Short mmCIF file of C-alpha atoms and ligand atoms in Angstrom, two decimals:
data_model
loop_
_atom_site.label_atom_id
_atom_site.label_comp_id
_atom_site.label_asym_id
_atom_site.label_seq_id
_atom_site.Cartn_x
_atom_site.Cartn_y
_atom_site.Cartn_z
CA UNK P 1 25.26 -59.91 -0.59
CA UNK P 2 23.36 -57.01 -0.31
CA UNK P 3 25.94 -55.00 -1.78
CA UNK P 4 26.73 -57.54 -4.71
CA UNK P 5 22.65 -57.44 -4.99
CA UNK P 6 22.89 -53.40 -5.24
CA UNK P 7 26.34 -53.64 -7.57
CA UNK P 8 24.32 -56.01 -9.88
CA UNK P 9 20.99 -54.03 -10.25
CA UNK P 10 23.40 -50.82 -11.00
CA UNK P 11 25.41 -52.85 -13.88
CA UNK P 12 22.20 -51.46 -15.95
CA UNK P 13 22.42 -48.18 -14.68
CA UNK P 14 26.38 -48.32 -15.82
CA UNK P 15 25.44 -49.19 -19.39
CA UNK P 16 23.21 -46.67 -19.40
CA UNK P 17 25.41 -44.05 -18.01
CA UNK P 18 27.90 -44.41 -20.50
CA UNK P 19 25.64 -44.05 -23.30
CA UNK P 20 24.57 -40.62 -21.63
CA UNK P 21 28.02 -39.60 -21.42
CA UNK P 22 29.00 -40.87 -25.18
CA UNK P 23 26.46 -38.44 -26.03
CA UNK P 24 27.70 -35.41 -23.75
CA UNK P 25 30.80 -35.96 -25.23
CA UNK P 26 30.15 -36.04 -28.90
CA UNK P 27 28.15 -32.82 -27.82
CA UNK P 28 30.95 -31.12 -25.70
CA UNK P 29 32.58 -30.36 -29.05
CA UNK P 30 30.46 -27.28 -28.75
CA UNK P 31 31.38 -24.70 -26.48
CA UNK P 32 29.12 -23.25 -23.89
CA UNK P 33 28.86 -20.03 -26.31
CA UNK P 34 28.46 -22.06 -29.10
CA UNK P 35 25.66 -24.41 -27.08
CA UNK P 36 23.95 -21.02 -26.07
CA UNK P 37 24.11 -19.45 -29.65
CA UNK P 38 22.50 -23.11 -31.05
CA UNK P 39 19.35 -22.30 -27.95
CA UNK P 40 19.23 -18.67 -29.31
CA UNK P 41 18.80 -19.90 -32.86
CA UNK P 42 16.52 -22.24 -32.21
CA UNK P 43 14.34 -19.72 -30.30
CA UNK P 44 14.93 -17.04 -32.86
CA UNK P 45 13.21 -19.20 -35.66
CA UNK P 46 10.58 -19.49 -33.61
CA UNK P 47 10.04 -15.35 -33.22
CA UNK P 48 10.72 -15.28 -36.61
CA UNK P 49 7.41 -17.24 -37.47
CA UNK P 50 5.49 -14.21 -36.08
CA UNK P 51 7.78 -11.60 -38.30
CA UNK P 52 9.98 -10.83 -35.66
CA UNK P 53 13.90 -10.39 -37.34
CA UNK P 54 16.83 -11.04 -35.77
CA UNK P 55 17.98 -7.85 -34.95
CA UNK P 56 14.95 -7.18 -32.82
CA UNK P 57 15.34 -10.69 -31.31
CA UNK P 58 18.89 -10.04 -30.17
CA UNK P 59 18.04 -6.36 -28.92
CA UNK P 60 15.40 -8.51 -26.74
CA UNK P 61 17.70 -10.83 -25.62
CA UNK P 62 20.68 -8.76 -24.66
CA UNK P 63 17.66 -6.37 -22.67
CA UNK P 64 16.75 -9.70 -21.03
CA UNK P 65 19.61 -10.55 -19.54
CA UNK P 66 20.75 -7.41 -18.10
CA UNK P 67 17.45 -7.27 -16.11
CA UNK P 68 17.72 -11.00 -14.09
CA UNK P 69 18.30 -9.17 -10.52
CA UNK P 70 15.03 -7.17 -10.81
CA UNK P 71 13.35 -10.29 -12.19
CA UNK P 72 14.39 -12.05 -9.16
CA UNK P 73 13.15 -9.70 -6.91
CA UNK P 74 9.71 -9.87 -8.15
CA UNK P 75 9.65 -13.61 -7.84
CA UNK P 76 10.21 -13.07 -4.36
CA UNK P 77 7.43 -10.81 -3.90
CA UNK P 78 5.09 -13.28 -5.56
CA UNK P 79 6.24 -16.13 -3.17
CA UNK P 80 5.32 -13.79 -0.36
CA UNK P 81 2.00 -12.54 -1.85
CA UNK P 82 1.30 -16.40 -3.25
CA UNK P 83 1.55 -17.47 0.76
CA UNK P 84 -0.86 -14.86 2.07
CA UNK P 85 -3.61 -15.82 -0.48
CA UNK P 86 -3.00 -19.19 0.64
CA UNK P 87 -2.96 -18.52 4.35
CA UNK P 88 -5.92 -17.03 3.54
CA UNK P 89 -7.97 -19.23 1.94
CA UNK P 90 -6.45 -21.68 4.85
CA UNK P 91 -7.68 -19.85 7.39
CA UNK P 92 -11.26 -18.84 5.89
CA UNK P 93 -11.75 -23.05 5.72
CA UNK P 94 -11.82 -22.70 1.87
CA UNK P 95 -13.81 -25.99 0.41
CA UNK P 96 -14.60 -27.57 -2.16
CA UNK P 97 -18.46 -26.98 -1.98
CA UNK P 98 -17.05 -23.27 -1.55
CA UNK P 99 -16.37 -23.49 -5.43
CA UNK P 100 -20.11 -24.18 -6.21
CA UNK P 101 -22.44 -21.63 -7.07
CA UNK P 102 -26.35 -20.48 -6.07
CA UNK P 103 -28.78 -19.52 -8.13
CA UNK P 104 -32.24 -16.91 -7.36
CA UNK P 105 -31.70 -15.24 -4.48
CA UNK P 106 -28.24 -16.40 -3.67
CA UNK P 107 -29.61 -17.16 0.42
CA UNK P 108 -26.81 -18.62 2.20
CA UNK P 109 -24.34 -19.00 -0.63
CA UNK P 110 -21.30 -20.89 1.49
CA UNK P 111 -18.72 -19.94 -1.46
CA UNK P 112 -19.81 -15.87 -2.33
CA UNK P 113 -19.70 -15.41 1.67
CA UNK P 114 -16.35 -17.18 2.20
CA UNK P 115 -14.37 -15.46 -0.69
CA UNK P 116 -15.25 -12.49 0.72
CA UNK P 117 -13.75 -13.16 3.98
CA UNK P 118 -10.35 -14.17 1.91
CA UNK P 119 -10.62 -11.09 0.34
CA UNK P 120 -11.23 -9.59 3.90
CA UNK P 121 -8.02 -11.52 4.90
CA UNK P 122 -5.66 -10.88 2.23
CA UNK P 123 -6.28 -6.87 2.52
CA UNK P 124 -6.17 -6.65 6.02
CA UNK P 125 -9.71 -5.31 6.37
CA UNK P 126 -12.62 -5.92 8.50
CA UNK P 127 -15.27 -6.79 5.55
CA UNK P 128 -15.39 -7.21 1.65
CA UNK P 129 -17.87 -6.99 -0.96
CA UNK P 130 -16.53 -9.59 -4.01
CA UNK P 131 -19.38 -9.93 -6.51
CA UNK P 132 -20.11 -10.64 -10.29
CA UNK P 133 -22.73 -8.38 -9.99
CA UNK P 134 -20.15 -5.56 -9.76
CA UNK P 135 -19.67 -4.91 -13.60
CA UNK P 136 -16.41 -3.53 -13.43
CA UNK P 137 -14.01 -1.23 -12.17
CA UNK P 138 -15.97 1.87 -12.91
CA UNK P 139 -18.72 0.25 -11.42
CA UNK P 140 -17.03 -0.54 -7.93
CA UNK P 141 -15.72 2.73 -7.63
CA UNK P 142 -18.92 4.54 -8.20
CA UNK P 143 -20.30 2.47 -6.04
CA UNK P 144 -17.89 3.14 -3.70
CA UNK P 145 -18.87 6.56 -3.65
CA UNK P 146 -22.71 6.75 -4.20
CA UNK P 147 -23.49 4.64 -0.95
CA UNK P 148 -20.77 6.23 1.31
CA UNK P 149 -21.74 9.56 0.51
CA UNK P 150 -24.98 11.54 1.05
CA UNK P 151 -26.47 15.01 -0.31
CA UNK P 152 -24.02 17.81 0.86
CA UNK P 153 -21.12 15.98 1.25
CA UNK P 154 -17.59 17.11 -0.49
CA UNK P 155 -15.32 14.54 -2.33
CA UNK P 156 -12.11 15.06 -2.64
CA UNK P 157 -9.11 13.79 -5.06
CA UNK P 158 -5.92 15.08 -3.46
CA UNK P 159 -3.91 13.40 -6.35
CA UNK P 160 -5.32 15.18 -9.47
CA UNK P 161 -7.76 14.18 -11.79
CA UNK P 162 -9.03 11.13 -11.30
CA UNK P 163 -9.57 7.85 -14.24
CA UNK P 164 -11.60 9.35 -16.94
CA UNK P 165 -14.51 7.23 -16.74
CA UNK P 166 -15.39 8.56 -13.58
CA UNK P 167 -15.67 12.37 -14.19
CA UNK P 168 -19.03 10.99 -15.55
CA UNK P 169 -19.52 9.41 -12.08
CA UNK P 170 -18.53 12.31 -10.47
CA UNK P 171 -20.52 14.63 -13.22
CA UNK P 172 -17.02 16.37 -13.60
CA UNK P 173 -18.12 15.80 -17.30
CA UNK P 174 -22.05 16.28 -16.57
CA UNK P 175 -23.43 12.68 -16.75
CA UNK P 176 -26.85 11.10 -15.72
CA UNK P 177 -26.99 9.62 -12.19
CA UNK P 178 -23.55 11.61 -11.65
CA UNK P 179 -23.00 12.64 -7.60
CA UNK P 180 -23.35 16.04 -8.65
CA UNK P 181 -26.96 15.48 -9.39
CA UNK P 182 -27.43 14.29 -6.03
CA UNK P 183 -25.59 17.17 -4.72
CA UNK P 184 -22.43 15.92 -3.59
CA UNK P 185 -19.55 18.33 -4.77
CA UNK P 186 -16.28 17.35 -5.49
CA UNK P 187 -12.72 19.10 -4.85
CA UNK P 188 -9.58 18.52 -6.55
CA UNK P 189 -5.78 19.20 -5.28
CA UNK P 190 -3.49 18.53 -8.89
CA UNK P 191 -0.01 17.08 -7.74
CA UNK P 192 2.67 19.03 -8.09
CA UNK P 193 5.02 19.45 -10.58
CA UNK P 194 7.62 16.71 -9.54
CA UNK P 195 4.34 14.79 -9.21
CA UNK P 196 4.74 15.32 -4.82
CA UNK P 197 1.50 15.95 -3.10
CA UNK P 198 0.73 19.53 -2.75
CA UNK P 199 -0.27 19.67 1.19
CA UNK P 200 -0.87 23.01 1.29
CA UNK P 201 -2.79 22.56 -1.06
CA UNK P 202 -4.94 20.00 0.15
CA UNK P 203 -5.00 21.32 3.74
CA UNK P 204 -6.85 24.40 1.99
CA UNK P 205 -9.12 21.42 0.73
CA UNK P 206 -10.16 19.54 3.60
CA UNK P 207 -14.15 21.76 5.11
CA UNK P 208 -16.34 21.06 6.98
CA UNK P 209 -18.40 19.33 4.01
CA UNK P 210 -15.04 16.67 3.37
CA UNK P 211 -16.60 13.26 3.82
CA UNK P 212 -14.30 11.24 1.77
CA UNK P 213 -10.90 11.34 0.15
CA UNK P 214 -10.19 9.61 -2.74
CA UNK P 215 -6.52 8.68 -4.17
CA UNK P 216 -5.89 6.72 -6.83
CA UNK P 217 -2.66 4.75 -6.32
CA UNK P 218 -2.63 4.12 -10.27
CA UNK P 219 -1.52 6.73 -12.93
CA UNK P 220 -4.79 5.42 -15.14
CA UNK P 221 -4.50 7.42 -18.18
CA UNK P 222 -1.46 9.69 -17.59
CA UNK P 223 1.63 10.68 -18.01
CA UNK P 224 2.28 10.96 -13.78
CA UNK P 225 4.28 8.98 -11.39
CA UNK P 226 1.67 6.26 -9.70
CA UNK P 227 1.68 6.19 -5.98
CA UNK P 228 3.34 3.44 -3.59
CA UNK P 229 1.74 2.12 -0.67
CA UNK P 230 4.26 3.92 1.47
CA UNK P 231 3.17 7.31 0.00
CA UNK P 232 -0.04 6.53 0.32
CA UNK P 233 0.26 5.93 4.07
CA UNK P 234 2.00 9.50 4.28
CA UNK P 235 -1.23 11.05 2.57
CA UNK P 236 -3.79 9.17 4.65
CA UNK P 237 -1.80 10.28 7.96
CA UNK P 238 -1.74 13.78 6.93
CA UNK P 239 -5.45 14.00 5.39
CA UNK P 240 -6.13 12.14 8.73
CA UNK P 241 -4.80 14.16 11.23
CA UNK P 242 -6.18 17.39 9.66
CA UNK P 243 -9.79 15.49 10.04
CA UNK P 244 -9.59 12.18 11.52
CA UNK P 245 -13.68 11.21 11.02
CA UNK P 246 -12.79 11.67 6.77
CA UNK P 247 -13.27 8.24 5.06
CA UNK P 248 -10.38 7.56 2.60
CA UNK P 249 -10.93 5.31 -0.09
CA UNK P 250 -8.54 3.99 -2.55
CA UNK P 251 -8.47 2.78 -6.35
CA UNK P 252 -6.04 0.27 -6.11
CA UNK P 253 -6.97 -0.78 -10.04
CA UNK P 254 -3.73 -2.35 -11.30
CA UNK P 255 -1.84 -2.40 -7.83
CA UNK P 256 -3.10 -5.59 -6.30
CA UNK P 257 0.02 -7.91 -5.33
CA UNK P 258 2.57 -5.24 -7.05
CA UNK P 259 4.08 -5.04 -3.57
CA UNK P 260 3.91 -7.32 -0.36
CA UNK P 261 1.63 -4.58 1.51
CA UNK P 262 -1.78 -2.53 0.57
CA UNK P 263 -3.24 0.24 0.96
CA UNK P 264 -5.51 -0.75 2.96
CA UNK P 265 -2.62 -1.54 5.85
CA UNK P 266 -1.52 1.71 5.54
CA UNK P 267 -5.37 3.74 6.98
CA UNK P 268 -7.24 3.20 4.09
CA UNK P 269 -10.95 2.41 5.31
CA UNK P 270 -11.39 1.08 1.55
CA UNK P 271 -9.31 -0.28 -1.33
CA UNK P 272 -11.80 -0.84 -4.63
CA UNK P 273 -10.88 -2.87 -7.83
CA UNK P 274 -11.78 -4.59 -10.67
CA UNK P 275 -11.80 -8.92 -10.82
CA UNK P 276 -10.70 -8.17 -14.65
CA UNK P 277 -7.37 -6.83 -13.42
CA UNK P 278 -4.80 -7.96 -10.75
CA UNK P 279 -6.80 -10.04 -8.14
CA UNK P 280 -9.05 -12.17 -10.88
CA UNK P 281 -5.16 -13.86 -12.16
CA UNK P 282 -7.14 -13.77 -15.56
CA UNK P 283 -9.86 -16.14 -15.20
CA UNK P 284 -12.51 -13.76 -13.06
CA UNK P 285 -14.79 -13.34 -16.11
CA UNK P 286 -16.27 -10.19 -14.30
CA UNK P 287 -16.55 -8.65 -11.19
CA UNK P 288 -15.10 -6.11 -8.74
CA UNK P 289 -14.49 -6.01 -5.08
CA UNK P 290 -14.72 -3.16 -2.30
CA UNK P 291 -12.73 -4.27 0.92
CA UNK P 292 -12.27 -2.15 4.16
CA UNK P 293 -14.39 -1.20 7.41
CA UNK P 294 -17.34 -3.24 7.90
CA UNK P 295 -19.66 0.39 7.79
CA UNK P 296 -18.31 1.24 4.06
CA UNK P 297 -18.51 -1.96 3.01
CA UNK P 298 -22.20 -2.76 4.33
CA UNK P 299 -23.15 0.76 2.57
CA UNK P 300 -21.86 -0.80 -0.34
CA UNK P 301 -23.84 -3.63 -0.07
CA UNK P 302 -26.93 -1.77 0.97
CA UNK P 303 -26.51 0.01 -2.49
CA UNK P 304 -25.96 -2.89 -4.76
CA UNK P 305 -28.32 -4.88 -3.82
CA UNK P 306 -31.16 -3.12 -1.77
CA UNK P 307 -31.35 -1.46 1.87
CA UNK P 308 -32.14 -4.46 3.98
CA UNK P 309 -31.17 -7.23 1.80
CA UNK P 310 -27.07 -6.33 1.64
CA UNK P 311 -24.64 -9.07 1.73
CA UNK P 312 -27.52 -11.77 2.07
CA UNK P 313 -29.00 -11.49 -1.49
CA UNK P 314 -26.97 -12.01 -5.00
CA UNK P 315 -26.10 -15.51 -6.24
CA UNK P 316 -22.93 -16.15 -7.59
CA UNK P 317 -24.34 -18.51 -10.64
CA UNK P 318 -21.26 -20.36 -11.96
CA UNK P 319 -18.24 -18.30 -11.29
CA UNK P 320 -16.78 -18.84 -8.39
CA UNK P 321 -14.45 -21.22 -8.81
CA UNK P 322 -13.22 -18.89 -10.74
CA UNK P 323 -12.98 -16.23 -8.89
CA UNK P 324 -11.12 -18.46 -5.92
CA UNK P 325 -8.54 -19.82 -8.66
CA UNK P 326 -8.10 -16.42 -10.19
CA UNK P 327 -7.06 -15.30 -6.82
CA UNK P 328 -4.48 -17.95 -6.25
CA UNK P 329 -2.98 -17.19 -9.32
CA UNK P 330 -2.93 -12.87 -9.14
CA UNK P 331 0.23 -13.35 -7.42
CA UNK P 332 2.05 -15.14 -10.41
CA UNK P 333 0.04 -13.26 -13.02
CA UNK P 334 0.75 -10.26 -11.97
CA UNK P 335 4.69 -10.78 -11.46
CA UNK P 336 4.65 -11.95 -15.00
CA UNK P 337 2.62 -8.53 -15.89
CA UNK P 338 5.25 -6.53 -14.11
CA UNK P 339 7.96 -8.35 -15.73
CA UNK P 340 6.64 -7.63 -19.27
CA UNK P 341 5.84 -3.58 -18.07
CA UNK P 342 9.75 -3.74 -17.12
CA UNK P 343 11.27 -5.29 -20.04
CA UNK P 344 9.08 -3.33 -22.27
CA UNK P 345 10.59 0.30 -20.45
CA UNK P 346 13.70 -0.82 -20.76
CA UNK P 347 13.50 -1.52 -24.67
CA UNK P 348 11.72 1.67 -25.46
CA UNK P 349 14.29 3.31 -23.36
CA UNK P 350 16.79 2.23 -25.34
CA UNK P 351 15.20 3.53 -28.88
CA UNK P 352 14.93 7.17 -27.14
CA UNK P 353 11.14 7.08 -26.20
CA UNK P 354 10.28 8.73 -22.75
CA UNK P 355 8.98 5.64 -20.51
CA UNK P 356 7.23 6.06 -17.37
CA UNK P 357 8.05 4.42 -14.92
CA UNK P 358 11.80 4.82 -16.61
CA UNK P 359 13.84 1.04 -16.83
CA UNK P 360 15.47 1.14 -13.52
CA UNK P 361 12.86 2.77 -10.98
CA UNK P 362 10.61 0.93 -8.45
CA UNK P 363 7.21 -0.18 -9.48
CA UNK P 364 3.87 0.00 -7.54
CA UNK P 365 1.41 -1.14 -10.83
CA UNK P 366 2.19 -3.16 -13.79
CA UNK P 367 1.05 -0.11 -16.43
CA UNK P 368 3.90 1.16 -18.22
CA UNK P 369 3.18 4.15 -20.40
CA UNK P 370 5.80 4.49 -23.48
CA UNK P 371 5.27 8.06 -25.20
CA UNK P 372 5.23 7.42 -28.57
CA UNK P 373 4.87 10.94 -29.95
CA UNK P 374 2.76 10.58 -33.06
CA UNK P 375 -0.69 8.60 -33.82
CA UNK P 376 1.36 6.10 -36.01
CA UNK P 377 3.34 5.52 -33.45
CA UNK P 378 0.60 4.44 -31.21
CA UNK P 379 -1.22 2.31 -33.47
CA UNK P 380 2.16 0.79 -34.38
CA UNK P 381 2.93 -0.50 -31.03
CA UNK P 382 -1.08 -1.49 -30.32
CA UNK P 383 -1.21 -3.71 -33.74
CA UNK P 384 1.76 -5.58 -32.49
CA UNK P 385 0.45 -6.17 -29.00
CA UNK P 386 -2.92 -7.26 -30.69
CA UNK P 387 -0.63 -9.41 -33.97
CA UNK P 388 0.78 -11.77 -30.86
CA UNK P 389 -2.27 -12.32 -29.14
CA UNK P 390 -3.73 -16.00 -28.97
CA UNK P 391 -7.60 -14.76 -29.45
CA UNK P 392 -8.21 -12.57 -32.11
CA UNK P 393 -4.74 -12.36 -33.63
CA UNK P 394 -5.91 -11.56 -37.34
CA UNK P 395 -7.62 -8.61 -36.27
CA UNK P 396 -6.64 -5.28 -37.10
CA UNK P 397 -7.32 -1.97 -33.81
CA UNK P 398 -8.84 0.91 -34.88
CA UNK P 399 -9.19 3.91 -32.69
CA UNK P 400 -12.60 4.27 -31.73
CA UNK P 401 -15.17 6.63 -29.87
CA UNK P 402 -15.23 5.00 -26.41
CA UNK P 403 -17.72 5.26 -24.32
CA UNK P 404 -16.60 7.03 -20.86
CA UNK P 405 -13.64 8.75 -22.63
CA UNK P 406 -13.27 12.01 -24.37
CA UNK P 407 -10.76 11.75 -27.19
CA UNK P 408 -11.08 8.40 -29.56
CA UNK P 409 -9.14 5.15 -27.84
CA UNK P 410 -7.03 2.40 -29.12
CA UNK P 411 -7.16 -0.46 -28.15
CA UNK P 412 -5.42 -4.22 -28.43
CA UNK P 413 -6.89 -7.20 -26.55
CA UNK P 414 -6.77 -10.22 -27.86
CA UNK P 415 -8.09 -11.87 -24.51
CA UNK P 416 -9.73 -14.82 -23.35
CA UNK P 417 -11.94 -12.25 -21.10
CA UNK P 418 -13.17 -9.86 -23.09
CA UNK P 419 -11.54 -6.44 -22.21
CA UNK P 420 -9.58 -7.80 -19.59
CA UNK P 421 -6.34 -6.02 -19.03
CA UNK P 422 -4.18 -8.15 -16.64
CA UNK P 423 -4.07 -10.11 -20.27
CA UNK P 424 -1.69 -8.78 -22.57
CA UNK P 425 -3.34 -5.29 -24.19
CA UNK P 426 -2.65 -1.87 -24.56
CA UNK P 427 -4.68 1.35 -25.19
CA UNK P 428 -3.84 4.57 -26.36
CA UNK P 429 -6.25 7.89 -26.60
CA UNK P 430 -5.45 9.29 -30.09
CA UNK P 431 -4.40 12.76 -28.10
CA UNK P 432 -1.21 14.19 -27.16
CA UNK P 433 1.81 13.64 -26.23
CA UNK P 434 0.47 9.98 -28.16
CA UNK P 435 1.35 8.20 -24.95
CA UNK P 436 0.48 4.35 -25.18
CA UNK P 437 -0.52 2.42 -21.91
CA UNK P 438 0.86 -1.10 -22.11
CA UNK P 439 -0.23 -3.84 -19.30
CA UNK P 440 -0.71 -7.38 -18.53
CA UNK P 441 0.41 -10.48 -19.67
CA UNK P 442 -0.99 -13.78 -17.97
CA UNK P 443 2.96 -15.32 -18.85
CA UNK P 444 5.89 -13.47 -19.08
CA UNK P 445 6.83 -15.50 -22.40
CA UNK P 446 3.51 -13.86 -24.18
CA UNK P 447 4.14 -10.18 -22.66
CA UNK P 448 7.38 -10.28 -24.44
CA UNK P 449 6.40 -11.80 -27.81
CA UNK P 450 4.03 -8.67 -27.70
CA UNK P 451 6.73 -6.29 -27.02
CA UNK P 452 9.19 -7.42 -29.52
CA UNK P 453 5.88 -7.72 -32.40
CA UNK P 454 5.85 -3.93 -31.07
CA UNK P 455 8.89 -2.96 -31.72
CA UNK P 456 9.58 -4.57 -35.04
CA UNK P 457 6.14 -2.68 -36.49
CA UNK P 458 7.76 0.63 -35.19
CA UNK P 459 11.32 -0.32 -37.27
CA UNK P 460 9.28 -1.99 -40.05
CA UNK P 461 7.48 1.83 -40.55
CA UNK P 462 10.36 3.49 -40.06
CA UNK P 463 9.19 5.00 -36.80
CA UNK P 464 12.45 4.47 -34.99
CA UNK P 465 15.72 2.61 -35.65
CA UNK P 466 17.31 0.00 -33.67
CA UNK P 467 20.18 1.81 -31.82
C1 LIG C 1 -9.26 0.34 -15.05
C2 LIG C 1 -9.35 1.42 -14.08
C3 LIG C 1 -10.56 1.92 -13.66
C4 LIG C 1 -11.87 1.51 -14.25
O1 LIG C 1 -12.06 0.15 -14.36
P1 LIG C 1 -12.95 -0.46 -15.52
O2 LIG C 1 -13.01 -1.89 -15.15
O3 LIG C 1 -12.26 -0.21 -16.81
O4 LIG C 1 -14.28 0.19 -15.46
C5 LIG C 1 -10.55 2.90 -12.70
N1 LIG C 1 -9.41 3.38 -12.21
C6 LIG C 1 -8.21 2.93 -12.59
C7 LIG C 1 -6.96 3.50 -12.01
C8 LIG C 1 -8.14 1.93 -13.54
O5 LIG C 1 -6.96 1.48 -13.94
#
């Protein structure tokens, strides 16, 4: 009865059945090689549409496979980072009116006030300052420093030179508004030459005047190994126990969800950043963060806005919804953006450029710096990141005078975000050793379209050979 019922509904199922397995039959005449060559053909027509050959396709491919462990291992890292954004927003009774926006004033805005404690949560820090009214990354850092820092007080970078927009911030480079016109000096320990800290060095460093440390955990701009959260925490306990009352901040530009830890769980009192990187998962349209001790990050506050207003002024017009979605996505985006930084160091390996970080060695940002050796070179590889780009694909970089840096820039973006670099984009200064810096990717699939375009422009010039 039942059964027959069951028997009788499945006689359709049977029919259809053996149709499906008619076809896998007439199919099976291929061989798995020969089923796999037919995929790789198919895809390599595609890549060929944007001028990519062949030859450069299969280099790609045979790259691509070898790297499947490391790729894995990433994925797992996102799944961990992906549940503590969520736990976060979870716990911080994320809502849907938190997604709204206010206007004027910005009195009570439910949403601005509750991202910042999931930004609180997912660092592992008392407080956090998440606004659009930060303008950047620049911008967070400086003002980082110009509200925890008063006249007489030392800075200090015990990891070299710091990101070159802010030796104007610093008046390294003299500079209106700089903290040298408001007489705070600054201090600088270079790394040494295996790129280790140099703690005699910096013990010499730390006076009486030391009020706050800075290490960047990125490379930025050079050729440098960039700092893991675990060598961070060594620096902090050192700098630390030489003067325990010495705030120690942290650019974590580029580092956000690049390992399952931050700096900010390892003594950091802050950890600043940029909403167009990492954490904004490529749909913050602007904005940058400061999260740490409650004291550093009500100075902050205090300094953005005004002394007395803080926190409680500064409407977040239309973007936070944004900004929340952005979030949930960093962890994704910026596995995909390491993926691309790894695949791309292992190609450029291969053709006999010097790659930083090399193919095989652990990450702790998604840059990857590829020295390219000449100024063809690095407008080579910059046109092809800009030729595969969904915005702006037509248009031709040029190196230009940029404002904040000292030699003339390159730079690809062709971003939905204007200047955003957790999208696919690269920049170059037109300077020695003609190093390019290569990051983002919002997919994996469009970081490596990029890197092959890349690549082929460098063969297509004559610039290197496929080996
Ligand atoms: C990008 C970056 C900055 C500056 O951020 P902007 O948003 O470009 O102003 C500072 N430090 C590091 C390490 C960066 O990568």
């Amino acid at each position: 009865m039942v059964f027959s019922d069951v028997f009788g509904e499945n006689q359709q199922w049977d029919t259809t059945c053996t149709d499906l397995q008619s076809f896998a039959s007439s199919s099976k005449a291929l061989t798995g090689v020969e089923r796999e060559n037919e995929k790789m053909m198919e895809l390599s027509k595609q890549y060929e549409q944007f001028g990519i050959s062949e030859a450069v396709y299969r280099f790609g491919e045979e790259t691509f496979a070898s790297l499947a462990p490391r790729f894995a291992q990433i994925d797992e890292n996102a799944e961990y980072n992906q549940l503590k954004v969520i736990r976060a927003m979870q716990t911080a009774g994320v809502s849907e009116a938190c997604l709204l926006g206010t206007t004027g004033y910005g009195y009570n805005d439910l949403g601005r006030d509750t991202l910042e404690k999931v930004y609180a949560a997912v660092f592992r820090t008392e407080d956090a300052l998440v606004r659009p009214q930060i303008t950047c990354g620049t911008h967070a850092l400086a003002l980082a420093f110009l509200s925890n820092l008063r006249p007489g007080d030392e800075l200090l970078s015990p990891v070299g030179k710091p990101y070159d927009t802010l030796e104007e911030v610093i008046g390294i480079r003299p500079s209106r508004g700089s903290l040298a016109e408001y007489g705070i000096t600054y201090r600088q320990v270079d790394l040494l030459s295996d790129g280790g800290f140099d703690y005699e060095g910096i013990r010499a460093a730390i006076g009486e005047k030391t009020k706050l440390v800075t290490i960047q955990r990125s490379k930025g701009y050079q050729i440098r190994p960039t700092l893991s959260v675990s060598k961070i925490g060594e620096l902090i306990s050192f700098v630390k126990k030489i003067k325990p009352d010495v705030l120690v901040m942290v650019d974590n530009c580029y580092g956000e969800f690049v390992e399952t830890i931050e700096p900010s769980e390892v003594g950091a009192d802050m950890v600043v950043g940029s909403l167009i990187k990492n954490p904004g998962g490529g749909l913050a349209p602007i904005g940058g963060y400061i999260a740490g001790k409650s004291e550093c990050v009500e100075n902050a506050a205090c300094r953005l806005t005004s002394p007395g207003l803080a926190k409680e002024v500064g409407a977040s017009l239309g973007v936070l919804s944004a900004f929340y979605q952005g979030l949930f996505l960093a962890p994704t985006v910026t596995a995909a953006a390491l993926k691309g930084a790894i695949f791309a160091a292992n190609l450029y390996e291969k053709m006999g450029f010097a790659v930083i970080p090399d193919g095989t060695e652990s990450r702790h940002d998604i840059i990857q710096a590829v020295t390219l050796g000449s100024p063809e070179g690095v407008c080579a590889f910059c046109e092809g990141i800009q030729a595969s780009a969904p915005v702006d694909s037509f248009v031709k970089p040029e190196p230009w005078d940029m404002p904040g840096y000292d030699s003339k820039v390159i730079m690809a973006a062709g971003a939905f975000v204007s200047g955003s670099s957790i999208e696919l984009s690269a920049d170059g200064p037109i300077a020695p050793p003609y190093a390019v810096y290569f990051q983002g990717g919002l997919t994996f699939p469009h970081a490596k379209l990029g890197i092959l375009k890349s690549v082929q422009n460098l063969v297509d010039r004559g610039i290197c050979k496929l080996l």
